[in-house]
Amino acid sequence: MISYRYQFTMTRPNELPEADCLAQILIHLGRAARCEDGASGLTAAQWTCLRFLARANARTRTPSGFASFHATTRGTASQITKSLECRGLIARRRSEEDGRSVRFDLTEQGRKVLADDPFQDLVAAIADLDETERRAFHATLMRLAAQLAARRGLPAFGTCDDCKHLEERTSGAHCACMGRDIEITDRASLCANHAASELTPGRTIAKTGHDRNDND
């Protein structure tokens, strides 16, 4: 078997990298970043769930929301969330809007565990990129995520600031998809109703509200 290190260095300088090589690097980075550590006793899937619940908005922190994000079944997602509940790291809440549905919130203990997330090593590596590299990297990743989701018929997760449903109004930000105003703290949260904007991620998206029917 050819090692990842060998495959990563097969491309000569100035030669366009093969798509499968870049895909393997992405997979390698993902696996390396979500490593299981013995100190916490959490699995890679449990870490992924904690990170998701810490970044997702209230309407997306649901069993189906995590199942979609984790690209797994509702049954598997339920097992993962139940194991975190048993550890006291997340709590199940009834939705204020619909008493039949539930959402998950991190407990204080869960936030303490997340503070020691091994994923932070990758965060630090990305933070070392300069501003131009980070913006280009962000745009590329968002485009790849949207294209992969479209190919598989899955929802593409993203934030309000990168979403075409976002409307900037004099009263504040508004979500045309959900038909409600957006709290400032939610603009950087993951949302399952995300639709990629054609504009560069991070730019302000100005809309008039006349295209709401296109987003239903």
Coordinates of C-alpha atoms in Angstrom, one line a residue:
M1 CA 0.0 0.0 0.0
I2 CA 1.3 3.4 -0.9
S3 CA 1.5 5.8 2.0
Y4 CA -0.3 9.1 2.2
R5 CA 3.0 10.9 2.5
Y6 CA 4.2 9.4 -0.8
Q7 CA 1.0 10.2 -2.6
F8 CA 1.0 13.8 -1.3
T9 CA 4.4 14.5 -2.8
M10 CA 3.9 12.8 -6.1
T11 CA 2.9 16.0 -7.8
R12 CA 5.8 18.0 -9.3
P13 CA 6.1 21.8 -8.7
N14 CA 3.9 23.8 -11.0
E15 CA 2.0 20.7 -11.9
L16 CA -1.8 20.8 -11.3
P17 CA -2.6 18.4 -8.4
E18 CA -4.9 15.5 -9.3
A19 CA -8.4 15.8 -7.9
D20 CA -8.1 12.4 -6.2
C21 CA -4.9 13.5 -4.4
L22 CA -6.6 16.6 -3.1
A23 CA -9.5 14.6 -1.9
Q24 CA -7.2 12.2 -0.1
I25 CA -5.5 15.1 1.7
L26 CA -8.9 16.4 2.8
I27 CA -9.8 13.0 4.2
H28 CA -6.4 12.7 5.9
L29 CA -6.8 16.1 7.5
G30 CA -10.2 15.3 8.7
R31 CA -9.2 12.0 10.3
A32 CA -6.1 13.5 11.8
A33 CA -8.0 16.4 13.3
R34 CA -10.8 14.3 14.8
C35 CA -8.5 11.9 16.6
E36 CA -9.7 10.0 19.6
D37 CA -7.8 10.9 22.8
G38 CA -7.6 8.7 25.8
A39 CA -7.9 11.5 28.3
S40 CA -11.5 12.4 27.5
G41 CA -12.6 8.9 26.5
L42 CA -14.7 10.3 23.7
T43 CA -14.9 8.7 20.2
A44 CA -14.4 10.7 17.0
A45 CA -18.2 10.7 16.4
Q46 CA -18.9 12.0 19.9
W47 CA -16.4 14.8 19.4
T48 CA -18.1 15.6 16.1
C49 CA -21.4 15.8 17.8
L50 CA -20.2 18.1 20.5
R51 CA -18.6 20.5 17.9
F52 CA -21.7 20.5 15.9
L53 CA -24.0 21.3 18.8
A54 CA -21.6 24.1 19.9
R55 CA -21.8 25.7 16.4
A56 CA -25.3 25.1 15.2
N57 CA -28.3 27.4 15.8
A58 CA -31.2 26.3 18.0
R59 CA -33.4 25.2 15.1
T60 CA -30.6 23.0 13.8
R61 CA -29.5 21.3 17.1
T62 CA -32.0 18.5 16.5
P63 CA -31.6 14.7 16.0
S64 CA -32.3 15.0 12.3
G65 CA -30.0 18.1 12.0
F66 CA -27.0 16.2 13.5
A67 CA -27.8 13.0 11.5
S68 CA -27.7 15.1 8.3
F69 CA -24.5 16.9 9.2
H70 CA -22.8 13.7 10.3
A71 CA -24.1 11.9 7.1
T72 CA -25.5 9.1 9.1
T73 CA -28.8 7.5 10.0
R74 CA -31.2 8.8 12.7
G75 CA -30.6 5.7 14.7
T76 CA -26.8 6.1 14.8
A77 CA -27.2 9.8 15.6
S78 CA -29.5 8.9 18.4
Q79 CA -27.0 6.5 19.9
I80 CA -24.3 9.2 19.8
T81 CA -26.4 11.9 21.4
K82 CA -27.7 9.4 24.0
S83 CA -24.2 8.5 25.0
L84 CA -23.3 12.2 25.4
E85 CA -26.5 12.7 27.5
C86 CA -25.5 9.8 29.8
R87 CA -22.1 11.5 30.3
G88 CA -23.8 14.8 31.2
L89 CA -22.3 16.6 28.3
I90 CA -25.5 17.6 26.5
A91 CA -29.1 18.1 27.6
R92 CA -32.3 17.5 25.7
R93 CA -34.8 20.3 25.6
R94 CA -38.3 20.5 24.2
S95 CA -38.7 23.0 21.4
E96 CA -40.5 26.3 22.5
E97 CA -42.1 26.4 19.0
D98 CA -43.1 22.8 18.7
G99 CA -43.6 20.7 21.8
R100 CA -43.2 17.5 19.8
S101 CA -39.7 18.2 18.7
V102 CA -36.5 18.4 20.8
R103 CA -33.1 20.1 20.5
F104 CA -29.8 19.5 22.3
D105 CA -27.8 22.0 24.2
L106 CA -24.3 21.6 25.6
T107 CA -24.1 21.6 29.4
E108 CA -21.4 23.4 31.3
Q109 CA -19.5 20.1 31.6
G110 CA -19.8 19.7 27.9
R111 CA -18.3 23.1 27.3
K112 CA -15.5 22.3 29.6
V113 CA -14.7 19.1 27.7
L114 CA -14.9 21.0 24.4
A115 CA -12.3 23.5 25.7
D116 CA -9.7 20.7 25.5
D117 CA -10.8 19.5 22.0
P118 CA -7.9 18.0 20.0
F119 CA -9.5 19.6 17.0
Q120 CA -7.9 22.9 18.1
D121 CA -4.6 21.8 16.6
L122 CA -6.1 22.1 13.1
V123 CA -7.7 25.4 14.1
A124 CA -4.3 26.7 15.1
A125 CA -2.8 25.6 11.8
I126 CA -5.5 27.3 9.8
A127 CA -5.1 30.5 12.0
D128 CA -1.5 30.6 10.8
L129 CA -2.7 31.2 7.2
D130 CA -2.7 34.8 6.1
E131 CA -6.0 36.6 5.4
T132 CA -5.9 36.1 1.7
E133 CA -5.3 32.4 2.0
R134 CA -8.0 32.0 4.6
R135 CA -10.6 33.8 2.5
A136 CA -9.7 31.8 -0.6
F137 CA -9.7 28.5 1.5
H138 CA -13.1 29.3 3.0
A139 CA -14.6 30.1 -0.4
T140 CA -13.2 26.8 -1.9
L141 CA -14.4 24.7 1.0
M142 CA -17.9 26.2 1.0
R143 CA -18.2 25.5 -2.8
L144 CA -17.0 21.9 -2.4
A145 CA -19.4 21.3 0.5
A146 CA -22.3 22.7 -1.6
Q147 CA -21.4 20.7 -4.7
L148 CA -20.9 17.4 -2.7
A149 CA -24.3 17.9 -1.0
A150 CA -26.0 18.6 -4.3
R151 CA -24.5 15.4 -5.9
R152 CA -25.8 13.3 -3.0
G153 CA -29.1 15.1 -2.5
L154 CA -28.2 16.2 1.0
P155 CA -28.5 19.5 2.8
A156 CA -25.5 21.8 2.7
F157 CA -24.7 23.2 6.1
G158 CA -23.3 26.8 6.4
T159 CA -23.8 30.1 8.2
C160 CA -26.2 32.9 7.7
D161 CA -23.4 35.2 6.5
D162 CA -22.8 32.9 3.6
C163 CA -26.4 32.2 2.8
K164 CA -28.6 33.6 0.0
H165 CA -31.6 33.6 2.3
L166 CA -30.0 36.4 4.3
E167 CA -31.7 39.8 4.0
E168 CA -30.1 42.9 5.4
R169 CA -32.8 45.3 6.6
T170 CA -32.8 48.5 8.5
S171 CA -34.1 46.6 11.6
G172 CA -31.4 44.0 11.3
A173 CA -30.7 40.7 9.6
H174 CA -33.7 38.6 8.4
C175 CA -33.9 35.0 7.1
A176 CA -36.2 34.8 4.1
C177 CA -36.3 31.0 4.3
M178 CA -37.6 30.9 7.9
G179 CA -39.4 34.2 7.7
R180 CA -37.9 35.6 10.9
D181 CA -35.3 37.9 12.1
I182 CA -31.8 36.6 12.9
E183 CA -30.1 37.2 16.2
I184 CA -26.6 38.6 15.9
T185 CA -25.2 35.6 17.8
D186 CA -26.8 33.2 15.3
R187 CA -25.3 34.7 12.2
A188 CA -22.1 32.7 12.6
S189 CA -24.0 29.5 13.6
L190 CA -24.5 26.4 11.4
C191 CA -27.9 26.1 9.8
A192 CA -29.5 23.1 8.1
N193 CA -31.5 25.5 5.9
H194 CA -28.4 27.0 4.4
A195 CA -28.3 27.8 0.7
A196 CA -24.9 28.9 -0.7
S197 CA -24.7 32.4 -1.9
E198 CA -23.1 33.3 -5.3
L199 CA -21.2 36.0 -3.5
T200 CA -17.9 35.6 -1.8
P201 CA -18.3 34.2 1.7
G202 CA -18.1 36.8 4.4
R203 CA -19.4 39.7 2.3
T204 CA -22.6 41.4 3.2
I205 CA -25.6 40.1 1.2
A206 CA -28.1 42.7 0.4
K207 CA -31.6 41.6 -0.6
T208 CA -34.9 43.3 -1.0
G209 CA -37.1 40.4 0.1
H210 CA -38.9 40.1 -3.3
D211 CA -37.3 36.7 -4.0
R212 CA -38.7 34.9 -0.9
N213 CA -40.9 32.6 -3.0
D214 CA -37.8 31.2 -4.7
N215 CA -36.5 30.0 -1.3
D216 CA -39.5 28.1 -0.1

